[in-house]
mmCIF file of C-alpha atoms in Angstrom:
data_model
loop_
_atom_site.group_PDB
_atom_site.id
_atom_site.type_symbol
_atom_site.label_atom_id
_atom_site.label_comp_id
_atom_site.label_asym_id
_atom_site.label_seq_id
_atom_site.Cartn_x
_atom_site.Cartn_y
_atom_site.Cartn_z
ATOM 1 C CA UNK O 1 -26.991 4.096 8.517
ATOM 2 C CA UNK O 2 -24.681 4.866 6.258
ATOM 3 C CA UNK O 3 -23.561 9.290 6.501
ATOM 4 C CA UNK O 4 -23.460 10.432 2.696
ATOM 5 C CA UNK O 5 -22.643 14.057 3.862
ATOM 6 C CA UNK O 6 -19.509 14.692 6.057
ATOM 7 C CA UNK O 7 -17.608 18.024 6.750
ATOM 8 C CA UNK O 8 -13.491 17.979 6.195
ATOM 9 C CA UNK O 9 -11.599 20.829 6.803
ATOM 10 C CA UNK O 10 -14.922 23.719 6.038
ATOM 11 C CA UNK O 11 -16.355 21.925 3.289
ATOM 12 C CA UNK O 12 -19.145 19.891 2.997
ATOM 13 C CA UNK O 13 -19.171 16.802 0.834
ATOM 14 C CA UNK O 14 -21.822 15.306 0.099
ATOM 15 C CA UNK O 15 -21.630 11.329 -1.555
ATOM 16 C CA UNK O 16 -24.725 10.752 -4.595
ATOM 17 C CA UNK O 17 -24.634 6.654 -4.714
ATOM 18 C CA UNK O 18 -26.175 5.537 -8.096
ATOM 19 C CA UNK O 19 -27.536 1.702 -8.408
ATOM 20 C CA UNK O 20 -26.068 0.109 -11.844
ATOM 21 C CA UNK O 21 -28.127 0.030 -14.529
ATOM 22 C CA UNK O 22 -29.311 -3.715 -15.869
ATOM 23 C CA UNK O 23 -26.609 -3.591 -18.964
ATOM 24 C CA UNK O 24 -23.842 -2.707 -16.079
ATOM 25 C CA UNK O 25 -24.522 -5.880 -14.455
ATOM 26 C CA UNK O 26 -24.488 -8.018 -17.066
ATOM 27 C CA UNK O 27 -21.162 -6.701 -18.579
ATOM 28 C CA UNK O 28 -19.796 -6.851 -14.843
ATOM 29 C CA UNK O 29 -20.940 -10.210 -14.573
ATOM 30 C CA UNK O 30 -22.319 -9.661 -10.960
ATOM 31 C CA UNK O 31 -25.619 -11.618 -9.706
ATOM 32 C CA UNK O 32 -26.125 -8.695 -6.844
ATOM 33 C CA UNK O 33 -26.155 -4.665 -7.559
ATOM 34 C CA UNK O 34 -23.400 -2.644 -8.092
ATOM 35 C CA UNK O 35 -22.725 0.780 -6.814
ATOM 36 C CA UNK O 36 -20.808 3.989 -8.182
ATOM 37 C CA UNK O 37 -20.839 7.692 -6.607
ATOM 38 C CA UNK O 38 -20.345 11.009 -7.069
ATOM 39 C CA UNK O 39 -19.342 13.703 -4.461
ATOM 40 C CA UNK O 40 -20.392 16.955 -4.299
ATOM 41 C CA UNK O 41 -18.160 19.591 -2.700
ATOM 42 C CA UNK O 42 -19.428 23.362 -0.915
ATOM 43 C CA UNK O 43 -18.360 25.013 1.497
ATOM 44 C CA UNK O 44 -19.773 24.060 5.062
ATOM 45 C CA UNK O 45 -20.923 27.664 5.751
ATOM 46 C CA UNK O 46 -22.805 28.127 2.022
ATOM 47 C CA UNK O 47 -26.424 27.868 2.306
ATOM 48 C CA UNK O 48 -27.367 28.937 -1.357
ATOM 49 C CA UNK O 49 -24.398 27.565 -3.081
ATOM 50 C CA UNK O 50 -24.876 24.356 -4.528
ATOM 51 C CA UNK O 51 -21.356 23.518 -5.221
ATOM 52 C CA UNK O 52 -19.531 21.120 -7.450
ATOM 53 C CA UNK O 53 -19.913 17.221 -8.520
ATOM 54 C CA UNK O 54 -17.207 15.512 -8.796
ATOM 55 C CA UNK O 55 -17.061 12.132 -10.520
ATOM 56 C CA UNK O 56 -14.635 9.496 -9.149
ATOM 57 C CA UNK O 57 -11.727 8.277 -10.758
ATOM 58 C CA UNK O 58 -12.416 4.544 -10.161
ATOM 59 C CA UNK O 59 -15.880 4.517 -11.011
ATOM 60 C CA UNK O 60 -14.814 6.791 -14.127
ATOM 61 C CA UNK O 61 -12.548 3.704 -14.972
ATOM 62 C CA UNK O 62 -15.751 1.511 -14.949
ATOM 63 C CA UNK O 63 -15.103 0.319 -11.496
ATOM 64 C CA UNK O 64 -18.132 -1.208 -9.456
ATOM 65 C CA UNK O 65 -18.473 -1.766 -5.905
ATOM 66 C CA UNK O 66 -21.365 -4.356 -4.240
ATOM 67 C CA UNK O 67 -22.713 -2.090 -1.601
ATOM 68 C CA UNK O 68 -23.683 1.595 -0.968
ATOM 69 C CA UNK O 69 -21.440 2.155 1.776
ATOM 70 C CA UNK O 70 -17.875 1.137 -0.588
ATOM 71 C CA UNK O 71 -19.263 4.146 -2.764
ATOM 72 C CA UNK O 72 -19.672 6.724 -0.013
ATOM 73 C CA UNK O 73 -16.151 5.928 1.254
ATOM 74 C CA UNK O 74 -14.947 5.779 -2.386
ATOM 75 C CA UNK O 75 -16.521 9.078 -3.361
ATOM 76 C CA UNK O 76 -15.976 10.676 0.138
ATOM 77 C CA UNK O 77 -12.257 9.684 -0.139
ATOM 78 C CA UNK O 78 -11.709 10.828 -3.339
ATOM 79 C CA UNK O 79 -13.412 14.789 -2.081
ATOM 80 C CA UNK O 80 -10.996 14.939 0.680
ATOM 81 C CA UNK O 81 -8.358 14.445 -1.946
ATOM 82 C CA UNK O 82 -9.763 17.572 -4.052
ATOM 83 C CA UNK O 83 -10.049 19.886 -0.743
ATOM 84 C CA UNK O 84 -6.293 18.943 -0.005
ATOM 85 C CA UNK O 85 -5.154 19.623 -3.356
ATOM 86 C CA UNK O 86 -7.753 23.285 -3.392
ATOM 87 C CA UNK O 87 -5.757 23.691 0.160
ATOM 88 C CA UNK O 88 -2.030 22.707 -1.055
ATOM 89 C CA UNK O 89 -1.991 19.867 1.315
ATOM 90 C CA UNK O 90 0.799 16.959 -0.109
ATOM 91 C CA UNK O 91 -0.810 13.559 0.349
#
């Protein structure tokens, strides 16, 4: 089971996976599906709010990854980056 919604440091962020479209294969060459993600980002404790998405910087660059689990970690990576950088954290 792959966990699309993970807590770091009082915010919740929460992976979207989106299967490629039929044109995104073909121009990627690929014979299986491809994968990109967004995150969205709340904090933990906000019920009502519904946050922020976020779209990730290698899937903005028309990267692709093969499985759903490379675009949670890719998305989920790239929200821990943004809640260092909202809590001045160098990386």
């Amino acid at each position: 089971m792959i966990q699309n919604n993970f807590v770091y440091k009082g915010y919740r962020l929460t992976a979207k996976v989106l299967r490629g479209s039929s044109e995104e294969i073909v121009a990627a060459n690929a014979s299986s599906p491809i994968f990109t993600a967004t995150v969205q980002i709340v904090a933990a404790n906000s019920v009502q709010d519904p946050g922020h998405e976020y779209r990730v910087p290698c899937f903005e660059q028309g990267s692709v990854v093969y499985s759903p689990r490379e675009a949670v970690q890719a998305a989920v990576s790239h929200g821990q980056a943004i809640v260092d950088g909202l809590m001045g954290v160098q990386g």
